[in-house]
Coordinates of C-alpha atoms in Angstrom, one line a residue:
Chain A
X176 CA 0.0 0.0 0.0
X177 CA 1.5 3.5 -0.6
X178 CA 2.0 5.9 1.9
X179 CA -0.7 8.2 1.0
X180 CA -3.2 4.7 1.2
X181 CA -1.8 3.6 4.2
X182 CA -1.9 7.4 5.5
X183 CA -5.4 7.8 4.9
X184 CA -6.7 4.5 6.0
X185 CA -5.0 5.4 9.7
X186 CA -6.4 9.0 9.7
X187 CA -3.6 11.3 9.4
X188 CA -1.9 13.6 7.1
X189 CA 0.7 11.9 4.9
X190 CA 3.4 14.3 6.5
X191 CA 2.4 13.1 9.9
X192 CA 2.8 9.8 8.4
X193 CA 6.4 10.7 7.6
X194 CA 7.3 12.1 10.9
X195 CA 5.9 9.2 12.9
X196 CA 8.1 6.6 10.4
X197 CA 11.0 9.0 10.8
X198 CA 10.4 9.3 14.7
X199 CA 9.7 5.6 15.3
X200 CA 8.9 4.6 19.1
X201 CA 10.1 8.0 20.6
X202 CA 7.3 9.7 18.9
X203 CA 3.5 9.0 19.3
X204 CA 2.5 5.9 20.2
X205 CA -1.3 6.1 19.4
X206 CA -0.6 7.3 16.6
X207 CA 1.7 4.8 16.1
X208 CA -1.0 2.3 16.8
X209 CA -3.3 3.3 14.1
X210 CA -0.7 2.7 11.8
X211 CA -0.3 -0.8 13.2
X212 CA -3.7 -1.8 13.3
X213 CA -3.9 -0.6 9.5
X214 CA -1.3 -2.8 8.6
X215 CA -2.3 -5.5 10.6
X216 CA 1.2 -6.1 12.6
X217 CA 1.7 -5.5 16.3
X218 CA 2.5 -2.5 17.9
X219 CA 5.7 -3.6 19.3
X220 CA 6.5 -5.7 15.4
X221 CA 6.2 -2.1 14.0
X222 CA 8.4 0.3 16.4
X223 CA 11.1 -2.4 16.2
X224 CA 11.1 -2.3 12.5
X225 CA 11.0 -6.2 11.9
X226 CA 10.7 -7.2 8.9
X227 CA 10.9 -10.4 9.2
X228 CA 7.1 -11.5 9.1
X229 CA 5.7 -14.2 6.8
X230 CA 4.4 -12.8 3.4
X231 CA 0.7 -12.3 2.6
X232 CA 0.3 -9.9 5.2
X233 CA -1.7 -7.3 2.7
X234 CA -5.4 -7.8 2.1
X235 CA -6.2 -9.5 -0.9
X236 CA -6.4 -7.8 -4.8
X237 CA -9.6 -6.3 -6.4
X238 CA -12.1 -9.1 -7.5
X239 CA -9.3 -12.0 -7.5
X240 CA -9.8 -15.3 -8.8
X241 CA -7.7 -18.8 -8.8
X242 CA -7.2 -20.7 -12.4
X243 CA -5.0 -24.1 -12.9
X244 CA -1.7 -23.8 -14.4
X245 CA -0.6 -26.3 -16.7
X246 CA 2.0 -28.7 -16.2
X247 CA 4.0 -26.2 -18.6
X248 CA 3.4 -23.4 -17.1
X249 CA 4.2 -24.8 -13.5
X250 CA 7.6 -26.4 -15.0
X251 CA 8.2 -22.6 -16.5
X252 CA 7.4 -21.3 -13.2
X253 CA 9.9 -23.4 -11.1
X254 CA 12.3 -22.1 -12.8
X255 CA 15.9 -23.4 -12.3
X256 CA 16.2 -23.3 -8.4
X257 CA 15.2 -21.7 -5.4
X258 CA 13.7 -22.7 -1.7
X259 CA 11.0 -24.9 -1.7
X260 CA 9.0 -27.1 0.9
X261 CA 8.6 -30.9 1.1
X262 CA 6.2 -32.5 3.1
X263 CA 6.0 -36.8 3.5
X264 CA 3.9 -38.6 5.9
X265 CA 5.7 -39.3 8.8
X266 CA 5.9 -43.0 10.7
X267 CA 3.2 -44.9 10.5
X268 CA 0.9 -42.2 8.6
X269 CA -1.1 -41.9 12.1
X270 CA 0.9 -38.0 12.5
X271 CA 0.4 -35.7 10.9
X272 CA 3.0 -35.0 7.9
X273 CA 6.5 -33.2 8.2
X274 CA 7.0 -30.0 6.3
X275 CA 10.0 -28.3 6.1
X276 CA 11.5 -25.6 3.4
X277 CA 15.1 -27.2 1.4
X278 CA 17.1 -25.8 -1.3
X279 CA 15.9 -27.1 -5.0
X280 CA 16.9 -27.5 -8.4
X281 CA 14.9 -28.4 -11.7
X282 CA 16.7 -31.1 -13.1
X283 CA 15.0 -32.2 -16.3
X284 CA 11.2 -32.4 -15.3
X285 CA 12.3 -33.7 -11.9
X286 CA 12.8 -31.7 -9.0
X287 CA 16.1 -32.2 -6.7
X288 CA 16.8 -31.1 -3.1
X289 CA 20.0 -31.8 -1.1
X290 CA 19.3 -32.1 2.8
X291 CA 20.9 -34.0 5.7
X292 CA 20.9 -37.5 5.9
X293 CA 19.3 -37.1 9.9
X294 CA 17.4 -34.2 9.3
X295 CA 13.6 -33.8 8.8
X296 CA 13.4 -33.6 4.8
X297 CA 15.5 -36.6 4.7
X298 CA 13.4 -39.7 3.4
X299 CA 14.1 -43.6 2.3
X300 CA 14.2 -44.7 -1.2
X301 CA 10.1 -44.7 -2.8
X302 CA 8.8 -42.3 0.0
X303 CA 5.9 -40.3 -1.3
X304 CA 6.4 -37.0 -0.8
X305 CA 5.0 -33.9 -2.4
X306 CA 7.1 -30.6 -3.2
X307 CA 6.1 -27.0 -3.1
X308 CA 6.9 -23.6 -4.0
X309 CA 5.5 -20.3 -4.5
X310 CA 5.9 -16.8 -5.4
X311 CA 3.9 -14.2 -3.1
X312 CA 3.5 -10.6 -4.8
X313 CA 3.2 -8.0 -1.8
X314 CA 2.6 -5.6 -4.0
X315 CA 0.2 -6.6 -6.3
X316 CA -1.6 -9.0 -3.9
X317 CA -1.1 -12.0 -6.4
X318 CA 0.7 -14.9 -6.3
X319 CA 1.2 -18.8 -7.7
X320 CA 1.9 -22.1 -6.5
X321 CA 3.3 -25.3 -7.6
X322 CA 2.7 -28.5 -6.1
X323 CA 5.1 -31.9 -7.8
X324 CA 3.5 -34.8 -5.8
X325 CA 5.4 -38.2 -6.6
X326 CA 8.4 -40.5 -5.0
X327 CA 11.9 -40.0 -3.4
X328 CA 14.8 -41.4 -5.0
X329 CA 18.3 -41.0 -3.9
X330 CA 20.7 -39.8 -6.4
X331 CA 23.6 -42.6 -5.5
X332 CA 25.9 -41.4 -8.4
X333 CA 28.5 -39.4 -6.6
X334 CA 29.7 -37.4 -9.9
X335 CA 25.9 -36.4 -10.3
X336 CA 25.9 -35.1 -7.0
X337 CA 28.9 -32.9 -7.1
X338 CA 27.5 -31.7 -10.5
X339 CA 24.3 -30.6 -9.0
X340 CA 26.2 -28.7 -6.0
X341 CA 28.2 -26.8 -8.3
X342 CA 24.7 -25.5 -10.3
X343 CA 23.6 -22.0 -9.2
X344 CA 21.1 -22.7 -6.4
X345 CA 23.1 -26.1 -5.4
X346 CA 24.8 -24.6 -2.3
X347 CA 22.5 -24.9 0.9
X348 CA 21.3 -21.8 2.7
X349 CA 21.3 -23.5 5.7
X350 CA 25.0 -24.4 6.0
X351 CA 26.4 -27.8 6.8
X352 CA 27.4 -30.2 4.1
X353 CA 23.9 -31.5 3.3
X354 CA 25.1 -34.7 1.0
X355 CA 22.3 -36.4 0.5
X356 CA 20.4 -35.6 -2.5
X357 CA 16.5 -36.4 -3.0
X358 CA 15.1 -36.5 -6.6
X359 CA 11.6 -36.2 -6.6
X360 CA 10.1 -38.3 -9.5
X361 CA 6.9 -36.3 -10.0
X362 CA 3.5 -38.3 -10.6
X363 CA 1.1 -35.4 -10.8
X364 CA 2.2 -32.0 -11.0
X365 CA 0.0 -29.0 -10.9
X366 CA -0.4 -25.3 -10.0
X367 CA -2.8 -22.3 -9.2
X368 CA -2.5 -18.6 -10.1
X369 CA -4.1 -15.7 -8.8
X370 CA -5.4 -13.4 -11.2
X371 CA -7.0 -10.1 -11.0
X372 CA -10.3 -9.4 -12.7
X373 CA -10.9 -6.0 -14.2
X374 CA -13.8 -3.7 -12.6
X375 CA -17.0 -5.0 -12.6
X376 CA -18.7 -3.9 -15.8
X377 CA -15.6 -4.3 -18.0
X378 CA -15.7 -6.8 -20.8
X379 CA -14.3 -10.0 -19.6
X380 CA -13.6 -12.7 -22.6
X381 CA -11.6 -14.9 -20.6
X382 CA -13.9 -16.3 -17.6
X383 CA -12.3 -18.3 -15.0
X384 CA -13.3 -21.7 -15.2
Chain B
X122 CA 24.1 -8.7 -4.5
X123 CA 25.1 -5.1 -5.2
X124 CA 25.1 -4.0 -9.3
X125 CA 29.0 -3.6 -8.3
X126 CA 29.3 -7.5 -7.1
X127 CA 26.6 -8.3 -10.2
X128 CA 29.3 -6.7 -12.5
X129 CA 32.4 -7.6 -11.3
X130 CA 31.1 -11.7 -11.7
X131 CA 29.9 -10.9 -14.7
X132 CA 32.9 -9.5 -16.3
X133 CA 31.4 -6.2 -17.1
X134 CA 32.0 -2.3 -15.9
X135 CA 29.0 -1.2 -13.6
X136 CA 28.4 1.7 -16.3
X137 CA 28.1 -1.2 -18.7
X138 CA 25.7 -3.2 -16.9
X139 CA 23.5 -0.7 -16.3
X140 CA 23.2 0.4 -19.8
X141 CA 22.5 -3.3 -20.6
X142 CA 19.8 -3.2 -17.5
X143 CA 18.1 -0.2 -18.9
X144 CA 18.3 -1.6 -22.9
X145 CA 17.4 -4.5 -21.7
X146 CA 16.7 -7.7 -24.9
X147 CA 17.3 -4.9 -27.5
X148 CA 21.1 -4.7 -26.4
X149 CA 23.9 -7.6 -26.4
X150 CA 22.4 -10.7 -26.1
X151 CA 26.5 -12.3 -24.4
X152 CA 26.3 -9.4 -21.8
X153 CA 23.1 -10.5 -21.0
X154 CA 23.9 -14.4 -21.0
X155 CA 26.6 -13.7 -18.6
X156 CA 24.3 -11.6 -16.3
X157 CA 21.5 -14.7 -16.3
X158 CA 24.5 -17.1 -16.1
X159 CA 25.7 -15.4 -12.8
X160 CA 22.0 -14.7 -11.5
X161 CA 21.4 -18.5 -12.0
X162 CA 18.4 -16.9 -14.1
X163 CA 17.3 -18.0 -18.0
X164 CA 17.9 -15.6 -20.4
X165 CA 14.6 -15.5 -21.4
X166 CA 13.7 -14.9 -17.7
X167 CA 16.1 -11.7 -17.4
X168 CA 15.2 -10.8 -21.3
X169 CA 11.8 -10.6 -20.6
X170 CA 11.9 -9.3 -16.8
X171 CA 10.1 -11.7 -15.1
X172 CA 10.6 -11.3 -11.4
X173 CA 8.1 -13.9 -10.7
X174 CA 10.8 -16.9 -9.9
X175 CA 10.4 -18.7 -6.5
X176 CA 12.2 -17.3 -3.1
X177 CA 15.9 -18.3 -2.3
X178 CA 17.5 -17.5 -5.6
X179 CA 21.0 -16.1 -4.8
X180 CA 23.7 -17.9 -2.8
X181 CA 23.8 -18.9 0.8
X182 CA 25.2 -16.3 3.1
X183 CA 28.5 -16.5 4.6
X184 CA 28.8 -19.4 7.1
X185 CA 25.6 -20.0 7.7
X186 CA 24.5 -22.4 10.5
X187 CA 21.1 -23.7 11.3
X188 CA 19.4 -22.7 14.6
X189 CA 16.0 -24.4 16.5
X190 CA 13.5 -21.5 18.0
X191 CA 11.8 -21.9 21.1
X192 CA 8.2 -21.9 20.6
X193 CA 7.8 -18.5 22.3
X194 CA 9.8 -17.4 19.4
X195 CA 7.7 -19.8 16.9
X196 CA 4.5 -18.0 17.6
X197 CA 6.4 -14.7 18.2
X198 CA 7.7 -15.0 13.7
X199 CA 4.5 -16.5 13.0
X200 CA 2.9 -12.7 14.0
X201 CA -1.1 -12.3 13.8
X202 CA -1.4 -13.0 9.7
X203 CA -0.1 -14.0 6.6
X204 CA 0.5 -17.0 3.9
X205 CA 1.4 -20.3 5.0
X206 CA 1.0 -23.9 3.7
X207 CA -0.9 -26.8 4.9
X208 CA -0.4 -30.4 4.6
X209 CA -2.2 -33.4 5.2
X210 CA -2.1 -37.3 3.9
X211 CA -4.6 -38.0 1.7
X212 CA -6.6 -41.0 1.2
X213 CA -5.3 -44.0 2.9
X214 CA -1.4 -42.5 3.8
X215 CA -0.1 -44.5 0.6
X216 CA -0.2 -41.3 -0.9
X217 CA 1.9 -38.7 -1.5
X218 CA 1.0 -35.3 0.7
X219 CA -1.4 -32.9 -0.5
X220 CA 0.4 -29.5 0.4
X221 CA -1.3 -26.4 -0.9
X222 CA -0.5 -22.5 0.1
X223 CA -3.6 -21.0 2.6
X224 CA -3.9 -17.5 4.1
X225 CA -3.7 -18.2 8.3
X226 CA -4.6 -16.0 11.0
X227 CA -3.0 -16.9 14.6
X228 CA -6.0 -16.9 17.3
X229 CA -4.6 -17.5 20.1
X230 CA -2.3 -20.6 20.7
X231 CA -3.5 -22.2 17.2
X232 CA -3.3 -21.5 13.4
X233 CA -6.9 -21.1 11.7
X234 CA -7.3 -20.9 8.0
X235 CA -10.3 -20.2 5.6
X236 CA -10.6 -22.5 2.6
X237 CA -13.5 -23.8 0.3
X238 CA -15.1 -27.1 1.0
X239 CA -14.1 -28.3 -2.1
X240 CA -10.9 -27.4 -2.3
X241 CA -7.6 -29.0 -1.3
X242 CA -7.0 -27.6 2.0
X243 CA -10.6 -29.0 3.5
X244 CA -9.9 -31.2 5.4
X245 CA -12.2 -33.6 7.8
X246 CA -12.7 -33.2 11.3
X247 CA -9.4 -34.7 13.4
X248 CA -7.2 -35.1 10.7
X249 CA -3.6 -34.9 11.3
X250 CA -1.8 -32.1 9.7
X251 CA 0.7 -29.7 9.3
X252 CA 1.5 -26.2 9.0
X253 CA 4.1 -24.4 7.8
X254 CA 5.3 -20.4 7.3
X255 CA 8.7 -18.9 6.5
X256 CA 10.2 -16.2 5.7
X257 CA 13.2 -15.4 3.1
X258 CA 15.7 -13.0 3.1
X259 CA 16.6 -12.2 -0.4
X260 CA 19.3 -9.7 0.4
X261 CA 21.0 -11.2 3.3
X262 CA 20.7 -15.1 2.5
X263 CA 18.7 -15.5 5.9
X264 CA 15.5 -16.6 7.0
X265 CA 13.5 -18.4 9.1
X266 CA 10.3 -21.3 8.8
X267 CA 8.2 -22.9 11.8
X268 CA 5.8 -26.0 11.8
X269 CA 2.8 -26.7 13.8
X270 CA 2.0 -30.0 13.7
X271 CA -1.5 -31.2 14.7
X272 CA -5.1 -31.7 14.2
X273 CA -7.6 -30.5 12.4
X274 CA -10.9 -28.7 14.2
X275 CA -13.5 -26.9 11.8
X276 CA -14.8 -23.6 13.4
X277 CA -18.8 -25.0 13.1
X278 CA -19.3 -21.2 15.6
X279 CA -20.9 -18.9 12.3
X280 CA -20.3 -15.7 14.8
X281 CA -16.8 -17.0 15.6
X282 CA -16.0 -17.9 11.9
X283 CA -17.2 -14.1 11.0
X284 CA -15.0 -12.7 13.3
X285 CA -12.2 -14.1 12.4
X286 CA -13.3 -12.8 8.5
X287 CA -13.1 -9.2 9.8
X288 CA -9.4 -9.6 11.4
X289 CA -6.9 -8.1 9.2
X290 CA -5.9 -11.2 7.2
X291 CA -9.1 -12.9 7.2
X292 CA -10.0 -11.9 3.5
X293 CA -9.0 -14.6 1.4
X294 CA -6.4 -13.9 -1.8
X295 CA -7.5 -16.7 -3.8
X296 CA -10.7 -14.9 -3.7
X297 CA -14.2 -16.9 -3.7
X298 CA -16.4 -17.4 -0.3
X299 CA -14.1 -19.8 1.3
X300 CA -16.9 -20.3 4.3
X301 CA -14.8 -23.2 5.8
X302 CA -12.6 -22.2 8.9
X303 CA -10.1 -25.0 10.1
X304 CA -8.4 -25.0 13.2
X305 CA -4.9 -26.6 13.7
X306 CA -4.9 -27.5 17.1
X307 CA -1.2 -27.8 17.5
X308 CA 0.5 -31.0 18.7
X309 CA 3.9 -29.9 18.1
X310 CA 5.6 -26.5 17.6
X311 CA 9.2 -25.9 16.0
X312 CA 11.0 -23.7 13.9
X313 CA 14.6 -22.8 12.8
X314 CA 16.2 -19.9 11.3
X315 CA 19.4 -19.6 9.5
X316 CA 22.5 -17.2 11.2
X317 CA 25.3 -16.2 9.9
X318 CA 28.6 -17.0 11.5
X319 CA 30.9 -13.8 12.0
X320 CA 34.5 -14.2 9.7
X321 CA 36.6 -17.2 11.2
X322 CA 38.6 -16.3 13.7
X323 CA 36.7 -13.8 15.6
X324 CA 35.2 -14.6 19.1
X325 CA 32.1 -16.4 18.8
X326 CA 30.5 -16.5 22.0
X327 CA 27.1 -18.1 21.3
X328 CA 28.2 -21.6 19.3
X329 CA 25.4 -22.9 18.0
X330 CA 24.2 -26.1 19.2

């Protein structure tokens, strides 16, 4: 939201707005509040400037709807690498799953992730597991996701390994050494946009289905 | 990374690069090739400016190391609102996850999210799932994620349900009704967030576990 949005939705001038940001806590806390409530964080989340909340926290976009992706259009989407999240059944399939963000790379139409061998994305050779990953647009209020559903599958081959951590995106944020790779041999692979209609009223040709 | 790091690994003055930035496909097609090449981009994806490519796209920071929250700090990152994902087993467990992005609100010591009764988040009363939020640093390689692990409970309280449609967050960004409210009643709280180690060499008091 801009500043002249977000001024107006908490009641004050936009140059109050700019002397309560430039102020911070030492300025006026009720003020200060408003602002909060407006953007929905906590009164203590915005005087210590974190930054560090999950995203969506916007309201949604004007008149949005959700359409499929293709199995094209989610493979173009993935891109080459990024952070993703697994998520397998855990024990017995009585708990409820494990879901925890790795590292991935698109290799051919599979998706690879390198985790630790004792850690939670870690799995045994024809796990199901599903991967996920998204794009959240503050800004706009849009967004995708792809979800690759299929089975784990150790990559064994040493040389492919090494190969993989020298591709951009093949070192792990986390740290450590990480050197066991998971391919995920996808068995259904889809995806969901967010789209924006235009105003109610305007010509529409392509309805969601 | 700076346009002076982005330059210097990509061979090029930073005068250069930001002629080819601002000339973008129309330019030199090599320059570009190395830019993508050291973004760990497709050319087509810098040619044609998409910045819609998953989270996590530049290298790990420098030493970084692995850290478990406390849940006070779980449900301190997880904040009031935002975008999540939730995961459950489907069918009989022989299945791979289902594991789909929802908007959340925290109310109180649990997660709640809206979702349609058709859709892939719904979820039958009891069912073991999981949540999961993060957030990514782009700039400084950082980030956090936290998992509640639990069971399902559908709000079936229409005044309650309402409510929690009026918080900030409660408007869905997929759009449509989305009447069902489910409750994750958490089991199991944890979370992690990556640090970054000072240069080798200097005192390190806190060692990570």
């Amino acid at each position: 939201m801009s500043r002249e949005e977000l001024a107006t939705r908490a009641g004050m001038s936009t140059a109050y707005l700019r002397q309560v940001e430039e102020l911070g806590s030492g300025f006026d806390a009720a003020a200060l509040e408003r602002v909060a409530h407006v953007l929905g964080v906590s009164y203590e989340e915005l005087a210590s400037g974190s930054r560090q909340a999950p995203p969506g926290r916007g309201g949604p976009a004007a008149r949005p709807v959700l359409q499929r992706l293709s199995e094209g259009e989610c493979w173009k989407r993935l891109g080459t690498h990024g952070i993703g999240r697994v998520a397998h059944t855990a024990g017995t399939g009585e708990e409820a799953p494990v879901l925890v963000p790795v590292n991935f790379l698109v290799d051919g139409r599979t998706v690879v992730y390198r985790t630790d061998p004792a850690g939670a994305a870690a799995v045994a050779p024809g796990t199901k597991l599903a991967f996920e990953t998204d794009f959240v647009d503050e800004e706009r209020r849009l967004g995708w996701s792809v979800l690759v559903r299929g089975a784990a599958e150790p990559i064994t081959d040493t040389a492919a390994a090494e190969a993989l951590g020298r591709r951009p995106g093949g070192e792990p944020w986390a740290g450590g050494t990480r050197p066991l790779w998971i391919r995920v041999v996808p068995g259904e692979v889809s995806g969901r946009a967010i789209r924006s209609l235009p105003p109610a009223g305007d010509q529409d040709p392509e309805q969601p289905g």
